Amino acid sequence: MANIRDVADSAGVSVATVSRTLQQPERVSPKTRNKVMAAVQAVGYKPNLMAVKFRSGKSHNLVVLVPTVANVFFARVISGMQEAAAELGYSILLANTLGNSEIESHYAKMVSTSQADGLIQLRAHNPFDASMVNDNGLLPMVNACEVIDDGQYPVVSLDNRAAAKAMTEHLISLGHSRIAMIKGPNSSPLTQDRLAGYQDALTQAGISFEENLLFPGDFTLQAGYNAGETIACLKDRPTAVFCENDETAIGAMQAFKQANLHVPNDISMAGFDDIAFSAFVDPPLTTIAQPAEEFGRTAVTLLVDLLNGKIRKAPKVIMPFELIVRESTGKALG
Amino acid sequence: MANIRDVADSAGVSVATVSRTLQQPERVSPKTRNKVMAAVQAVGYKPNLMAVKFRSGKSHNLVVLVPTVANVFFARVISGMQEAAAELGYSILLANTLGNSEIESHYAKMVSTSQADGLIQLRAHNPFDASMVNDNGLLPMVNACEVIDDGQYPVVSLDNRAAAKAMTEHLISLGHSRIAMIKGPNSSPLTQDRLAGYQDALTQAGISFEENLLFPGDFTLQAGYNAGETIACLKDRPTAVFCENDETAIGAMQAFKQANLHVPNDISMAGFDDIAFSAFVDPPLTTIAQPAEEFGRTAVTLLVDLLNGKIRKAPKVIMPFELIVRESTGKALG
DNA sequence: ACCTGAAATGAAAACGGTTACATTTTAAAT
DNA sequence: ATTTAAAATGTAACCGTTTTCATTTCAGGT
């Protein structure tokens, strides 16, 4: 492969002139500029970006830790990240962590070994350990979607508590008072916030909270289906089910159908995320829309600002949500 | 940040010895090894991987061009790639191209500028142009899922023609003879192969092919829904619909439901891909299962072999498919 | 104790750019 | 024509590693 020296020789100038021609053309006379450009073509020069990155100390890579790319919501977030990163001249190193700390560590290490300039974490977990932290303290990271809100890192999240409250209020306004909830993993702050919002709405409406209307889940279709089967068999069945994400709701609806329960006549269903499928299931799912792509874009923008020293105190960005009422929720009967 | 020279000074040895201690410990006496290790700890040394990659000329990055990460099937493929790449010591630079040639070019250029060692393309399109190709000819690439089969690059694909034929035969065996097809984009070889398989089965069964049973689509839920609406209104309605992917089928089923058509009693539905949702829609979808994660793993393995010169002639790997019969297909009535 | 080959270590070049600094060329002002 | 500042270009150091080659140390055989 031709290098910058070959170009310099071919053009009869110094390597510095070649570099300047390519980086800051205005600092070079038009005459030599043409000579150099011609030489670049002649020898088929393509700059070794690895060398540039090494020399400049900036990799222009961003690591993204995503719990699972198979989750449709995350797929949208990633899509937004890609877009913003491309605009800002960064590339995304995507890590599908599957919640595995070892994988997280492996990729987090890329930041401390100069392979990436910063990291975006979509889970409420600090992937850096003592061995990675460098002299000057914190490593550049932005926490998005599901966040640890300790003020150390910039954060972009949703007011999950308010959103869950809004959805629960919607169900209450339809006359429901026995409202079940299929949760996410208990360890997730996101689950706790949504649970809190659910309780807020109950309390405000004077409905007492019942522990046994809570069902475990893990954001997958299968978990939703399992919980749905359980709920369908309950003697004192709830009249509405609020699921912590759409996959869970879709799984549960399928279980209800197989149990010959009609949604929403027998039981109302609500989800969270507004993934594309939710508008195309039967019945179309009432849910909370999150600006997923915008989450990704914001996280990247924030991280790049952080890298450029444009951020003093870790900002906290709260994204807006929207209650999308479709046909899976209806008046409570009986 | 401490560098290798700091370690050398702290340990009282040369930088060469430090490098050897870290790369090939057996080439260094146990005594100095300990000294060096202690010094590494003492100064908090973390090798600058950017420098290593630059020096070695190997980035250990692989670019993956995916038409859209929002497609659930591709998400699974990517997941498999991640896994294999991690095992082999490579990182994935993911590019969400959205079919945009400019984005493809941008990322493809990473290979010619030494930012990545090779590329995996999930679309039937050569992302390299004349400006990227280097002296020694072809750039390292593997083409997976939807492929251009010109023998230039290693390929990992499915026998889409055989799979489509198998599905069509299944429908025919249930007594269907008016079988519609909702296609993917016409430009896609994948679409052409599946169409050919569909025709193979018809021909074999002595059923004449009708051009007007073909409906356009683009692999999205919405396109499926649109086609479904059209089909529902047909005077001479087909009794079965074979969709080129599951999203399309799910979209179309929703349209049928809104038109009060029962699946499979009024109309049988078949998909392709076996995405997770397909088992949880109503009714569960008959489809063709593709080993998506295995696609990704194989593509990465093949690319790494190619990079290591372990491949002479571009291999062609054909992955197995499986017909998954669920409840969306039934006997033709009437 | 001495020689010899192997093992361990060190010195320095190399990878391919960027950039601070030095030098030359150019154009404008006298 | 001469001076002078600005513009253009060149020289060489530098980024942090790896690796070749030279040198030193070591252990084993006489």
PDB file of C-alpha atoms in Angstrom, chain A residues 18 31 41 49 53 67 85 95 112 117 123 154 163 165 189 197 206 287 290 308 323 329:
ATOM      1  CA  VAL A  18       1.075  16.270   1.418  1.00  0.00           C
ATOM      2  CA  LYS A  31      -0.161  24.853  -7.848  1.00  0.00           C
ATOM      3  CA  GLN A  41      -4.311   9.542  -7.715  1.00  0.00           C
ATOM      4  CA  LEU A  49      -6.640   5.850   9.396  1.00  0.00           C
ATOM      5  CA  LYS A  53      -6.025   7.708  15.100  1.00  0.00           C
ATOM      6  CA  PRO A  67     -28.370  -5.912  26.746  1.00  0.00           C
ATOM      7  CA  ALA A  85     -22.568   8.971  15.217  1.00  0.00           C
ATOM      8  CA  ALA A  95     -21.570  -5.035  22.089  1.00  0.00           C
ATOM      9  CA  SER A 112      -9.240   2.376  28.886  1.00  0.00           C
ATOM     10  CA  ASP A 117     -13.093   7.288  23.139  1.00  0.00           C
ATOM     11  CA  ARG A 123     -28.352  -0.840  31.327  1.00  0.00           C
ATOM     12  CA  PRO A 154     -24.789  12.100  31.912  1.00  0.00           C
ATOM     13  CA  ALA A 163     -45.482   7.195  32.196  1.00  0.00           C
ATOM     14  CA  LYS A 165     -48.830   6.396  36.251  1.00  0.00           C
ATOM     15  CA  PRO A 189     -34.546   0.332  38.256  1.00  0.00           C
ATOM     16  CA  GLY A 197     -45.901   4.936  38.957  1.00  0.00           C
ATOM     17  CA  GLY A 206     -57.992   5.217  46.396  1.00  0.00           C
ATOM     18  CA  THR A 287     -49.016   1.396  24.922  1.00  0.00           C
ATOM     19  CA  GLN A 290     -40.937   6.261  23.690  1.00  0.00           C
ATOM     20  CA  ASN A 308     -15.057  17.546  23.681  1.00  0.00           C
ATOM     21  CA  LEU A 323     -49.861   7.429  25.729  1.00  0.00           C
ATOM     22  CA  THR A 329     -57.985  -1.425  26.385  1.00  0.00           C
TER      23      THR A 329
END
